């Protein structure tokens, strides 16, 4: 008989856990996975996928508003939140079935219950059953942080925002990261009165300053209000069911929904990692080495639960690399340079590589090229929003080390451009490339 019940037991069936399970099984491993909520994880169930669908739905508001400039007459246009909300939920159901099918097709056993670590080679299910495994992989992701404020029970996080019974008339959002900016754009476009409050005066910390400096006034022109240096102190529920938000020193802000988007924390509470001698980091994260191994030789961790980059494609890469390393005889790690990222704000921004500030700090002498233009599709818009692209170049090597963009379809354009940064292409090679005209993307090869 086998020494262990399974070769691999995965705790968490999100993007990283499912990829690791599938690849390990393809290498011949006996694999089981436990998921306490729904197969698919944060991105599929309550994150980037349903959020992007809401973004698409909200874009129709802008298109309908500008339709008359194109010669269209659209009378009686109305919006029904329940229709959009329920369509998004149905697509989440479809994706969960697809992820579950992937596990089944690869003969990965699935336990629909919580599992915790009981020892270096043992997990304990919520039902009390203990299961042994040669290796354990932790892939439980992260969870929204709710700050300690009076009336926090009246607030929601990005977990609950997809299930609102009706479109709120007034929304207050605390935070200025990508989740806050994305939902501010969604609710604003759908017709809600949106106020963003933040404890500092900076939005999208970590993104190039030229992008964030352009995004904020565009959002303000669209009607989003910002309250900087105004962290929420108290959320008061009134007799009529509405809310009153006390933020900073300003006047209270009336609201129907208060969305707290102040970051995410690794979901390690009560996971039992101390039973395997694993000490968590100060933020609750699991420290790992380059091959995702923890302080315990039989336990690995991938994705948002670790001390690395919290992005779904990174979790997938880490899960695949882990399975190839441990079960495929092909040791490899994940590289974290030139990672493309996007914020699906309205308009969206996209970046890859070093910001101008980081490039100057790391490289010394840099050259910066910019293009400030009005996208052709905005010519008919009532608001003359401009696009902005920026190349950051290492002056010593001529390599393009950063690309930063704001404007329509910026994330779709950046993916291809990210290949160039990853490959170490030079500004001269950008210049040698013929422009695709007329397009917004051509601006990338026309900067002089």
Coordinates of C-alpha atoms in Angstrom, one line a residue:
X1 CA 0.0 0.0 0.0
X2 CA 1.1 3.6 -0.6
X3 CA 2.7 5.4 2.3
X4 CA 0.4 8.4 1.9
X5 CA -3.3 8.7 0.8
X6 CA -2.2 11.2 -1.9
X7 CA 1.0 12.4 -3.5
X8 CA -0.4 15.9 -3.4
X9 CA -3.1 17.6 -1.4
X10 CA -4.0 21.1 -2.4
X11 CA -5.9 23.5 -0.1
X12 CA -7.7 26.0 -2.2
X13 CA -9.2 25.5 -5.7
X14 CA -8.5 29.0 -7.2
X15 CA -6.4 29.7 -10.3
X16 CA -3.1 28.6 -8.7
X17 CA -4.5 25.6 -7.0
X18 CA -6.4 24.2 -10.0
X19 CA -3.4 24.7 -12.3
X20 CA -1.1 23.0 -9.9
X21 CA -3.5 20.1 -9.4
X22 CA -4.0 19.6 -13.2
X23 CA -0.3 19.7 -14.0
X24 CA 0.7 17.5 -11.1
X25 CA -1.9 14.9 -12.1
X26 CA -0.6 15.0 -15.7
X27 CA 2.8 14.0 -14.3
X28 CA 1.2 11.0 -12.7
X29 CA 0.6 12.2 -9.2
X30 CA -2.4 11.2 -7.1
X31 CA -4.0 14.6 -6.3
X32 CA -6.8 15.8 -4.2
X33 CA -8.0 19.4 -3.6
X34 CA -10.2 20.9 -0.9
X35 CA -12.2 24.1 -1.4
X36 CA -14.5 25.5 1.3
X37 CA -16.4 27.9 -0.9
X38 CA -16.6 27.6 -4.7
X39 CA -14.1 26.2 -7.3
X40 CA -12.5 29.0 -9.2
X41 CA -11.1 31.2 -6.5
X42 CA -11.1 35.0 -6.1
X43 CA -10.6 35.9 -9.8
X44 CA -13.3 33.8 -11.2
X45 CA -15.9 33.9 -8.4
X46 CA -15.6 37.4 -6.8
X47 CA -12.8 39.3 -8.5
X48 CA -11.4 40.1 -11.9
X49 CA -13.8 38.2 -14.1
X50 CA -17.2 39.4 -12.7
X51 CA -15.6 42.9 -12.2
X52 CA -14.6 43.1 -15.9
X53 CA -18.1 42.1 -16.9
X54 CA -19.5 45.0 -14.9
X55 CA -17.0 47.3 -16.6
X56 CA -18.2 46.1 -20.0
X57 CA -21.8 46.6 -18.9
X58 CA -21.1 50.1 -17.6
X59 CA -19.4 51.2 -20.9
X60 CA -22.7 51.2 -22.6
X61 CA -23.6 54.3 -20.6
X62 CA -20.8 56.3 -22.3
X63 CA -21.6 54.8 -25.8
X64 CA -25.3 55.6 -25.5
X65 CA -24.5 59.2 -24.4
X66 CA -22.3 59.8 -27.4
X67 CA -24.5 57.9 -29.9
X68 CA -26.2 61.1 -31.1
X69 CA -22.8 62.4 -32.3
X70 CA -22.6 59.4 -34.6
X71 CA -26.1 60.0 -36.0
X72 CA -28.0 57.5 -33.8
X73 CA -31.2 58.4 -32.1
X74 CA -31.9 56.1 -29.1
X75 CA -35.1 56.8 -27.2
X76 CA -36.2 55.4 -24.0
X77 CA -32.9 53.8 -23.0
X78 CA -33.0 52.5 -19.5
X79 CA -30.7 50.4 -17.3
X80 CA -31.7 47.4 -15.1
X81 CA -29.2 46.4 -12.5
X82 CA -30.7 43.1 -11.8
X83 CA -30.3 42.0 -15.4
X84 CA -26.6 42.8 -15.5
X85 CA -26.0 41.4 -12.0
X86 CA -27.8 38.1 -12.8
X87 CA -26.0 37.7 -16.1
X88 CA -22.6 38.2 -14.4
X89 CA -23.7 35.6 -11.7
X90 CA -24.7 33.1 -14.4
X91 CA -21.3 33.5 -16.1
X92 CA -19.5 32.9 -12.8
X93 CA -21.6 29.7 -12.5
X94 CA -20.5 28.6 -16.0
X95 CA -16.8 29.2 -15.2
X96 CA -17.1 27.3 -11.9
X97 CA -18.5 24.3 -13.8
X98 CA -15.6 24.6 -16.2
X99 CA -13.0 24.6 -13.4
X100 CA -14.7 21.7 -11.7
X101 CA -14.7 19.8 -15.0
X102 CA -11.0 20.4 -15.3
X103 CA -10.4 18.8 -12.0
X104 CA -12.7 15.8 -12.8
X105 CA -11.1 15.3 -16.3
X106 CA -7.7 15.1 -14.7
X107 CA -8.9 12.7 -12.0
X108 CA -8.3 15.1 -9.2
X109 CA -10.5 14.3 -6.2
X110 CA -12.4 17.3 -4.9
X111 CA -13.5 17.8 -1.3
X112 CA -16.1 20.6 -0.9
X113 CA -15.1 21.6 2.6
X114 CA -12.5 23.5 4.5
X115 CA -9.1 21.8 5.1
X116 CA -6.4 22.8 7.5
X117 CA -2.8 21.7 8.1
X118 CA -2.6 19.1 10.9
X119 CA 1.1 18.3 10.4
X120 CA 3.9 18.2 7.8
X121 CA 2.1 15.5 5.9
X122 CA -1.5 15.7 7.2
X123 CA -4.6 17.8 6.5
X124 CA -7.8 17.8 8.5
X125 CA -11.1 18.3 6.8
X126 CA -14.0 20.2 8.4
X127 CA -15.8 16.9 8.8
X128 CA -13.0 15.7 11.0
X129 CA -11.4 13.3 8.6
X130 CA -7.6 13.3 8.4
X131 CA -5.8 12.7 5.1
X132 CA -2.1 12.1 4.5
X133 CA -0.1 13.4 1.6
X134 CA 3.5 13.4 0.6
X135 CA 3.2 17.1 -0.3
X136 CA 0.7 19.8 0.7
X137 CA 0.2 22.9 -1.4
X138 CA -1.4 26.0 0.2
X139 CA -3.3 28.1 -2.4
X140 CA -6.0 29.8 -0.4
X141 CA -5.5 33.3 -1.7
X142 CA -6.2 36.5 0.1
X143 CA -9.2 38.2 1.7
X144 CA -10.4 41.8 1.8
X145 CA -9.3 43.8 4.8
X146 CA -12.0 45.6 6.8
X147 CA -10.5 48.4 9.0
X148 CA -11.6 48.8 12.6
X149 CA -14.2 51.6 12.2
X150 CA -17.4 52.2 14.1
X151 CA -20.2 50.8 12.1
X152 CA -18.1 48.4 10.0
X153 CA -21.0 46.0 10.0
X154 CA -22.8 48.4 7.7
X155 CA -20.1 48.3 5.0
X156 CA -19.4 45.8 2.2
X157 CA -16.2 44.7 0.5
X158 CA -15.5 43.6 -3.0
X159 CA -16.8 40.1 -2.0
X160 CA -20.4 41.4 -1.6
X161 CA -20.5 44.1 -4.2
X162 CA -21.6 41.7 -7.0
X163 CA -24.7 40.7 -5.1
X164 CA -26.4 44.1 -4.3
X165 CA -30.2 43.8 -4.5
X166 CA -30.5 47.1 -6.3
X167 CA -28.2 49.8 -7.9
X168 CA -27.4 52.2 -5.1
X169 CA -28.2 55.8 -5.6
X170 CA -25.2 57.0 -3.6
X171 CA -21.9 55.1 -3.1
X172 CA -19.0 55.9 -0.8
X173 CA -15.8 54.0 -1.5
X174 CA -12.9 54.0 0.9
X175 CA -9.5 53.3 -0.6
X176 CA -7.6 54.5 -3.7
X177 CA -6.2 51.3 -5.1
X178 CA -7.2 49.5 -8.2
X179 CA -10.4 47.9 -6.7
X180 CA -11.6 51.3 -5.5
X181 CA -10.9 53.1 -8.8
X182 CA -12.5 50.3 -10.9
X183 CA -15.8 50.3 -8.9
X184 CA -15.8 54.1 -8.7
X185 CA -15.9 54.0 -12.5
X186 CA -18.5 51.3 -12.7
X187 CA -21.0 52.9 -10.3
X188 CA -20.4 56.3 -11.7
X189 CA -21.1 55.2 -15.3
X190 CA -24.3 53.3 -14.2
X191 CA -25.6 56.5 -12.6
X192 CA -24.7 56.3 -9.0
X193 CA -23.4 59.4 -7.1
X194 CA -19.9 58.3 -6.1
X195 CA -17.5 59.7 -3.5
X196 CA -14.0 58.2 -3.0
X197 CA -12.4 58.8 0.4
X198 CA -8.8 57.9 1.3
X199 CA -6.5 58.3 4.2
X200 CA -3.8 59.9 1.9
X201 CA -3.8 62.1 -1.1
X202 CA -2.5 59.6 -3.6
X203 CA -4.4 57.2 -5.9
X204 CA -3.0 54.0 -7.3
X205 CA 0.2 54.0 -5.4
X206 CA 2.9 52.3 -7.4
X207 CA 1.7 53.3 -10.8
X208 CA 3.6 55.9 -12.8
X209 CA 2.7 59.4 -11.6
X210 CA 1.9 60.7 -15.1
X211 CA -0.9 58.1 -15.4
X212 CA -2.5 58.8 -12.0
X213 CA -2.2 62.5 -12.4
X214 CA -4.3 62.2 -15.6
X215 CA -6.8 59.7 -14.3
X216 CA -8.0 61.6 -11.3
X217 CA -9.2 64.8 -13.2
X218 CA -10.8 62.7 -15.9
X219 CA -12.8 60.8 -13.2
X220 CA -13.7 64.1 -11.5
X221 CA -14.9 65.5 -14.9
X222 CA -17.2 62.4 -15.2
X223 CA -18.7 63.2 -11.7
X224 CA -16.6 61.1 -9.2
X225 CA -15.9 63.1 -6.1
X226 CA -12.6 62.6 -4.1
X227 CA -12.1 63.3 -0.4
X228 CA -8.4 63.0 0.4
X229 CA -6.9 62.7 3.9
X230 CA -10.4 61.6 5.0
X231 CA -10.4 58.0 6.4
X232 CA -13.8 56.8 7.5
X233 CA -14.2 57.1 11.3
X234 CA -17.8 55.9 11.6
X235 CA -20.6 54.6 9.4
X236 CA -24.0 55.4 11.0
X237 CA -27.2 53.7 9.9
X238 CA -30.2 56.0 9.9
X239 CA -33.9 55.1 10.6
X240 CA -34.7 55.0 6.9
X241 CA -32.0 52.4 6.3
X242 CA -29.6 54.8 4.6
X243 CA -26.1 55.5 5.8
X244 CA -24.2 58.5 7.0
X245 CA -20.4 58.3 6.6
X246 CA -18.2 60.3 8.9
X247 CA -14.8 60.6 7.2
X248 CA -12.0 62.8 8.4
X249 CA -12.9 66.3 9.4
X250 CA -15.4 67.1 6.6
X251 CA -19.1 67.0 6.6
X252 CA -20.8 63.6 6.9
X253 CA -21.5 62.0 3.5
X254 CA -24.9 60.4 2.9
X255 CA -24.8 56.9 1.2
X256 CA -26.8 53.9 0.4
X257 CA -23.7 51.6 0.1
X258 CA -20.3 51.9 1.6
X259 CA -17.6 49.9 -0.1
X260 CA -14.4 49.4 1.7
X261 CA -11.5 48.7 -0.6
X262 CA -8.4 49.1 1.5
X263 CA -6.4 46.1 0.5
X264 CA -6.3 42.3 0.8
X265 CA -4.6 40.1 3.3
X266 CA -3.4 36.4 2.9
X267 CA -6.2 34.1 4.1
X268 CA -4.1 32.2 6.6
X269 CA -6.0 32.6 9.8
X270 CA -6.7 29.3 11.4
X271 CA -5.0 27.4 8.7
X272 CA -2.9 25.4 11.2
X273 CA 0.5 26.1 9.6
X274 CA 2.1 26.2 13.1
X275 CA 1.5 22.5 13.2
X276 CA 4.1 22.1 10.5
X277 CA 6.6 24.6 12.0
X278 CA 5.7 27.4 9.6
X279 CA 5.9 31.0 10.9
X280 CA 3.8 33.6 9.1
X281 CA 5.1 37.0 8.0
X282 CA 3.9 40.2 9.7
X283 CA 1.1 40.6 7.1
X284 CA -0.1 37.0 7.5
X285 CA 1.7 35.8 4.4
X286 CA 3.6 32.5 4.0
X287 CA 7.3 33.0 3.3
X288 CA 8.5 30.8 0.5
X289 CA 11.7 30.2 -1.5
X290 CA 12.2 30.6 -5.3
X291 CA 10.5 27.2 -5.8
X292 CA 7.5 28.0 -3.6
X293 CA 8.7 25.8 -0.7
X294 CA 7.9 26.9 2.8
X295 CA 10.0 26.3 5.9
X296 CA 8.6 22.8 5.9
X297 CA 10.1 20.6 3.2
X298 CA 6.8 18.9 2.4
X299 CA 4.6 22.1 2.2
X300 CA 4.5 24.6 -0.6
X301 CA 2.5 27.7 -1.2
X302 CA 1.5 29.7 -4.3
X303 CA -0.5 32.8 -5.2
X304 CA -1.8 35.6 -3.0
X305 CA -1.2 33.7 0.2
X306 CA 2.6 34.1 -0.2
X307 CA 4.9 37.1 0.1
X308 CA 5.2 37.7 -3.6
X309 CA 3.0 39.4 -6.3
X310 CA -0.8 39.2 -5.9
X311 CA -1.9 38.7 -9.5
X312 CA -3.9 35.8 -10.9
X313 CA -1.5 35.1 -13.8
X314 CA 1.3 34.9 -11.3
X315 CA -0.5 32.4 -9.2
X316 CA -1.1 30.3 -12.3
X317 CA 2.6 30.5 -13.3
X318 CA 3.7 29.6 -9.7
X319 CA 1.3 26.6 -9.5
X320 CA 2.5 25.3 -12.9
X321 CA 6.2 25.7 -11.9
X322 CA 5.6 24.0 -8.6
X323 CA 4.0 20.9 -10.2
X324 CA 6.8 20.7 -12.9
X325 CA 9.4 21.1 -10.1
X326 CA 8.1 18.6 -7.6
X327 CA 6.4 16.0 -9.9
X328 CA 7.7 16.6 -13.4
X329 CA 11.4 16.5 -12.8
X330 CA 11.8 19.9 -14.4
X331 CA 12.8 22.3 -11.6
X332 CA 11.9 25.9 -12.5
X333 CA 10.9 29.1 -10.8
X334 CA 8.7 32.1 -11.7
X335 CA 10.3 35.3 -12.8
X336 CA 8.8 38.6 -11.5
X337 CA 10.3 41.1 -13.8
X338 CA 8.3 43.0 -16.5
X339 CA 4.9 41.9 -15.2
X340 CA 2.2 43.7 -17.1
X341 CA -0.7 45.0 -15.1
X342 CA -3.8 47.0 -15.7
X343 CA -6.5 49.0 -13.8
X344 CA -9.9 48.8 -15.5
X345 CA -10.8 52.3 -14.4
X346 CA -12.6 54.6 -16.8
X347 CA -10.5 55.2 -18.8
X348 CA -8.2 52.2 -18.1
X349 CA -4.5 52.4 -17.4
X350 CA -1.9 49.8 -18.2
X351 CA 1.8 49.4 -17.3
X352 CA 4.8 47.1 -17.6
X353 CA 8.3 47.5 -16.3
X354 CA 9.8 50.3 -14.4
X355 CA 8.0 53.6 -13.6
X356 CA 10.0 56.7 -14.5
X357 CA 10.8 57.3 -10.8
X358 CA 12.0 53.7 -10.2
X359 CA 14.0 53.7 -13.4
X360 CA 15.9 56.9 -12.4
X361 CA 16.5 55.4 -8.9
X362 CA 17.8 52.0 -10.3
X363 CA 19.5 53.0 -13.6
X364 CA 20.5 56.6 -13.1
X365 CA 20.3 58.2 -16.6
X366 CA 17.1 57.5 -18.5
X367 CA 15.3 58.9 -21.5
X368 CA 11.5 59.5 -21.4
X369 CA 9.3 59.7 -24.5
X370 CA 5.7 60.6 -24.4
X371 CA 2.7 60.9 -26.6
X372 CA -0.3 63.1 -25.6
X373 CA -3.1 62.6 -28.1
X374 CA -6.9 62.5 -28.5
X375 CA -7.9 59.0 -29.4
X376 CA -9.9 58.9 -32.6
X377 CA -12.9 57.2 -31.0
X378 CA -13.1 60.1 -28.5
X379 CA -13.5 62.7 -31.3
X380 CA -17.3 62.2 -31.1
X381 CA -17.4 62.2 -27.3
X382 CA -18.9 65.1 -25.5
X383 CA -15.9 65.1 -23.1
X384 CA -12.6 65.6 -24.9
X385 CA -10.6 63.0 -22.9
X386 CA -7.0 62.6 -24.1
X387 CA -4.8 59.5 -24.2
X388 CA -1.2 59.4 -22.9
X389 CA 1.5 56.9 -23.6
X390 CA 5.0 56.9 -22.1
X391 CA 8.2 55.0 -22.8
X392 CA 11.0 54.8 -20.2
X393 CA 14.3 54.0 -21.8
X394 CA 17.7 53.1 -20.2
X395 CA 20.0 55.7 -21.6
X396 CA 23.0 53.4 -21.4
X397 CA 21.6 50.5 -23.4
X398 CA 18.7 52.1 -25.3
X399 CA 16.4 49.3 -23.9
X400 CA 12.8 50.2 -23.3
X401 CA 12.4 49.4 -19.5
X402 CA 8.9 50.7 -19.0
X403 CA 5.7 51.4 -20.9
X404 CA 2.8 53.2 -19.2
X405 CA -0.5 54.0 -20.9
X406 CA -3.9 55.6 -20.2
X407 CA -6.7 55.7 -22.7
X408 CA -9.3 53.4 -24.4
X409 CA -8.2 49.8 -24.8
X410 CA -4.8 50.5 -23.1
X411 CA -4.7 47.0 -21.4
X412 CA -5.5 45.2 -24.8
X413 CA -2.6 47.1 -26.4
X414 CA -0.1 46.7 -23.6
X415 CA -0.1 42.9 -23.7
X416 CA 1.8 42.8 -27.0
X417 CA 4.0 45.7 -26.0
X418 CA 4.9 43.9 -22.8
X419 CA 6.6 41.2 -24.9
X420 CA 9.0 43.8 -26.2
X421 CA 9.9 45.0 -22.7
X422 CA 10.4 41.4 -21.5
X423 CA 12.6 40.6 -24.6
X424 CA 14.7 43.7 -23.9
X425 CA 14.0 45.5 -27.2
X426 CA 15.5 48.9 -27.8
X427 CA 13.9 52.2 -28.6
X428 CA 15.6 52.0 -32.0
X429 CA 13.7 48.8 -32.7
X430 CA 10.5 50.5 -31.7
X431 CA 11.4 53.3 -34.1
X432 CA 12.2 50.8 -36.9
X433 CA 8.7 49.3 -36.6
X434 CA 6.1 50.6 -39.2
X435 CA 3.1 52.2 -37.6
X436 CA -0.3 50.6 -37.9
X437 CA -2.5 53.5 -39.0
X438 CA -5.0 54.7 -37.9
X439 CA -4.8 53.2 -34.5
X440 CA -4.0 54.3 -30.9
X441 CA -1.3 51.6 -30.8
X442 CA 0.8 53.3 -33.4
X443 CA 1.7 56.0 -30.9
X444 CA 4.1 53.4 -29.4
X445 CA 6.4 53.5 -32.4
X446 CA 6.0 57.2 -33.3
X447 CA 7.6 58.8 -30.2
X448 CA 10.7 60.8 -31.1

